[in-house]
Tab-separated table of C-alpha atoms in Angstrom:
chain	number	residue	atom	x	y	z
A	1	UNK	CA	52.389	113.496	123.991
A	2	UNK	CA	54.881	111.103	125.907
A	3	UNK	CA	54.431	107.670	124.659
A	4	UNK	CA	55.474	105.040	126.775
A	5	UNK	CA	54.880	101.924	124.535
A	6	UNK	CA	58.374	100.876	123.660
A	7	UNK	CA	57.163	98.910	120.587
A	8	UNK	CA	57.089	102.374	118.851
A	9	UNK	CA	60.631	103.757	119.805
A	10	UNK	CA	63.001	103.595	116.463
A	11	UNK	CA	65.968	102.196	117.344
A	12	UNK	CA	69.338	103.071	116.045
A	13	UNK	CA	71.331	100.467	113.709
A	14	UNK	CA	74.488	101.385	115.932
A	15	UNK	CA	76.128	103.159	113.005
A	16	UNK	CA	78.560	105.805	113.805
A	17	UNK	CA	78.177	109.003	111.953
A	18	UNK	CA	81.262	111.290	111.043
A	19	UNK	CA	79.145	114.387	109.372
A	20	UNK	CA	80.627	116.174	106.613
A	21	UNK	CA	82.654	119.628	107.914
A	22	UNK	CA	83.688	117.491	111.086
A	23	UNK	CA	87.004	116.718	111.603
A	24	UNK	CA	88.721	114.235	114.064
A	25	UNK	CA	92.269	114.109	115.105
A	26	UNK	CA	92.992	110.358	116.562
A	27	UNK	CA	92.606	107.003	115.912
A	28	UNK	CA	89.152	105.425	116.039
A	29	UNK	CA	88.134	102.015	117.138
A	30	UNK	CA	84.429	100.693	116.684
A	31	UNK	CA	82.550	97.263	116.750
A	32	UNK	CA	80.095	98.646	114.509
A	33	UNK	CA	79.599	100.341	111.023
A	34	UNK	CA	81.131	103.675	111.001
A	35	UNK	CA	80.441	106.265	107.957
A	36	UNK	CA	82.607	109.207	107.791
A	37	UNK	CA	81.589	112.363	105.385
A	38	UNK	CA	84.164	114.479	107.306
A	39	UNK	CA	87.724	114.547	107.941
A	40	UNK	CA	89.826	111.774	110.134
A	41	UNK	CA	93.360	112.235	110.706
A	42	UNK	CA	94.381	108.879	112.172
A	43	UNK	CA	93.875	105.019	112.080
A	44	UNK	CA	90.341	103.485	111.861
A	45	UNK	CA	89.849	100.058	112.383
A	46	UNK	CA	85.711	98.339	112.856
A	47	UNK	CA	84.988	94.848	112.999
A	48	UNK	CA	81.852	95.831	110.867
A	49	UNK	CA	81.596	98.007	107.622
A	50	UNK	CA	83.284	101.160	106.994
A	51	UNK	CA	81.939	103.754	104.096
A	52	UNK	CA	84.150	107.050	103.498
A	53	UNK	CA	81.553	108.543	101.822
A	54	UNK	CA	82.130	110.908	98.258
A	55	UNK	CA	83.398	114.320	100.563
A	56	UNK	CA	84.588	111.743	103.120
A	57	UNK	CA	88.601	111.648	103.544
A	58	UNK	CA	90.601	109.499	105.956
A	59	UNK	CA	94.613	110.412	106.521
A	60	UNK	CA	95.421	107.209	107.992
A	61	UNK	CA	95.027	103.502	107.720
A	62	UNK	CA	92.071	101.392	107.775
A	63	UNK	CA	91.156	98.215	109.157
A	64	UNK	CA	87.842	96.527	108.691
A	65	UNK	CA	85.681	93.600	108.049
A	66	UNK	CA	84.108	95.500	104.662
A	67	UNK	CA	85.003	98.667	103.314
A	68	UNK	CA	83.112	101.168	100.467
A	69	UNK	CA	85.791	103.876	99.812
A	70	UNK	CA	83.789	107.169	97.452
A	71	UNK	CA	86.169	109.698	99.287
A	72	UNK	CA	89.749	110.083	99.937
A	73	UNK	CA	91.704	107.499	102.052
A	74	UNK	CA	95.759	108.411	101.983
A	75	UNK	CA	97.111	105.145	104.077
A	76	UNK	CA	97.157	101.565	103.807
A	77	UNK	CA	93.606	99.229	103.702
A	78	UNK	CA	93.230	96.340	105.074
A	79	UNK	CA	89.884	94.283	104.525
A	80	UNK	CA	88.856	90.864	105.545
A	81	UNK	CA	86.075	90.970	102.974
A	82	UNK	CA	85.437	92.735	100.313
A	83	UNK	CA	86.575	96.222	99.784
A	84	UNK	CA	84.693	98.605	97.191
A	85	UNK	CA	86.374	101.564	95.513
A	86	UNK	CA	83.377	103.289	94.115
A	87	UNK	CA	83.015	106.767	91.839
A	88	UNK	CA	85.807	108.875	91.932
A	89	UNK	CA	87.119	107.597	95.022
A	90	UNK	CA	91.251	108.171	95.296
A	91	UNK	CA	93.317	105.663	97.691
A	92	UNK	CA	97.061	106.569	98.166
A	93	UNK	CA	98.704	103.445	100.001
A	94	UNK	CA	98.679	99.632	100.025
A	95	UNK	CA	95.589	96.884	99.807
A	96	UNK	CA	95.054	94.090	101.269
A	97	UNK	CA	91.305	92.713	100.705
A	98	UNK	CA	89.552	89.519	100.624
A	99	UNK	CA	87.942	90.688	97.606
A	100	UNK	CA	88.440	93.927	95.980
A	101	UNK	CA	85.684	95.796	93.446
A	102	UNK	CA	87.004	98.582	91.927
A	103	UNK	CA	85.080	101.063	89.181
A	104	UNK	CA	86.477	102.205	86.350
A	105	UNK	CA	86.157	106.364	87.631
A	106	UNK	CA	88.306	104.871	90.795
A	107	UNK	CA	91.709	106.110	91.121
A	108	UNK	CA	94.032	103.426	93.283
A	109	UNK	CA	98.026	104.259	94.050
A	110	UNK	CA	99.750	101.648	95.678
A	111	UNK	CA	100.223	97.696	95.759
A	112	UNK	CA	97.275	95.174	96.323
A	113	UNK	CA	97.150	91.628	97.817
A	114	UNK	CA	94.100	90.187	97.157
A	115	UNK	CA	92.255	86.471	98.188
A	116	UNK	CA	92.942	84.532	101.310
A	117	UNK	CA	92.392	85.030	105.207
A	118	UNK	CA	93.255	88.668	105.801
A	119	UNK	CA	95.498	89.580	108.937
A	120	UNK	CA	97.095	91.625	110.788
A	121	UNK	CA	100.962	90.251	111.329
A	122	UNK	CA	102.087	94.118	112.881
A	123	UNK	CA	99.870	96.826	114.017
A	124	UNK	CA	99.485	99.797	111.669
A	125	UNK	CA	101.607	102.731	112.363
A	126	UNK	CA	100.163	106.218	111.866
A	127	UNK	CA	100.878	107.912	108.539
A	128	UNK	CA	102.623	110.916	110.114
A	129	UNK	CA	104.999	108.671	112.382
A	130	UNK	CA	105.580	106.442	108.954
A	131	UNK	CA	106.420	109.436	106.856
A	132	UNK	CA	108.624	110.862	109.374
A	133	UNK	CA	110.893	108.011	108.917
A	134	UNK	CA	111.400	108.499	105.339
């Protein structure tokens, strides 16, 4: 009934879950992958991967080492790597990737820098802060 042999313990991958029908208000910082299936309204920024999965939105920017966008993201990108925008995935705001892959159901408004050493020359302001001073 209680096994003590640790060789048998599953071990998380350190992924962060954001389940579908959650939703977060604030930014979110992580050193690991991060998934969201919910609702973020604010900045997220990994060093690792970050998936917005296909009910997933983000309303904010986001800042990452690799990024597969199926959901909604309305705020600027900003990949090291390479950035994915897969299915019917729609991105409002700018791009800045490494690499970009986008599919042809995709749907992408905004401008896109592509190749090179991505970086960050000014931290990212919120979206509601930016569209307050327009």
């Amino acid at each position: 009934m209680f096994n003590r042999d640790k060789s048998t313990e599953t071990h998380s991958n350190n992924a962060t879950l954001i389940s579908a029908g959650t939703s977060v208000h604030g930014d979110i910082k992580s050193d690991h992958d991060l998934r969201i299936d919910g609702t973020v309204h604010g900045n997220v920024t990994s060093s690792a991967r970050i998936v917005v999965g296909p009910n997933g939105a983000v309303e904010g920017h986001i800042e990452s080492q690799q990024a597969d966008i199926t959901g909604r993201v309305t705020g600027d990108l900003r990949v090291a790597d390479l950035l994915q925008l897969r299915g019917t995935c729609v991105v409002e705001g700018n791009i800045s990737a490494g690499k970009l892959q986008v599919e042809p159901t995709a749907t992408f408004n905004g401008q896109c820098q592509m190749g090179g050493t991505v970086t960050t020359l000014v931290p990212l302001k919120k979206v509601h802060e930016r569209t307050a001073e327009a």
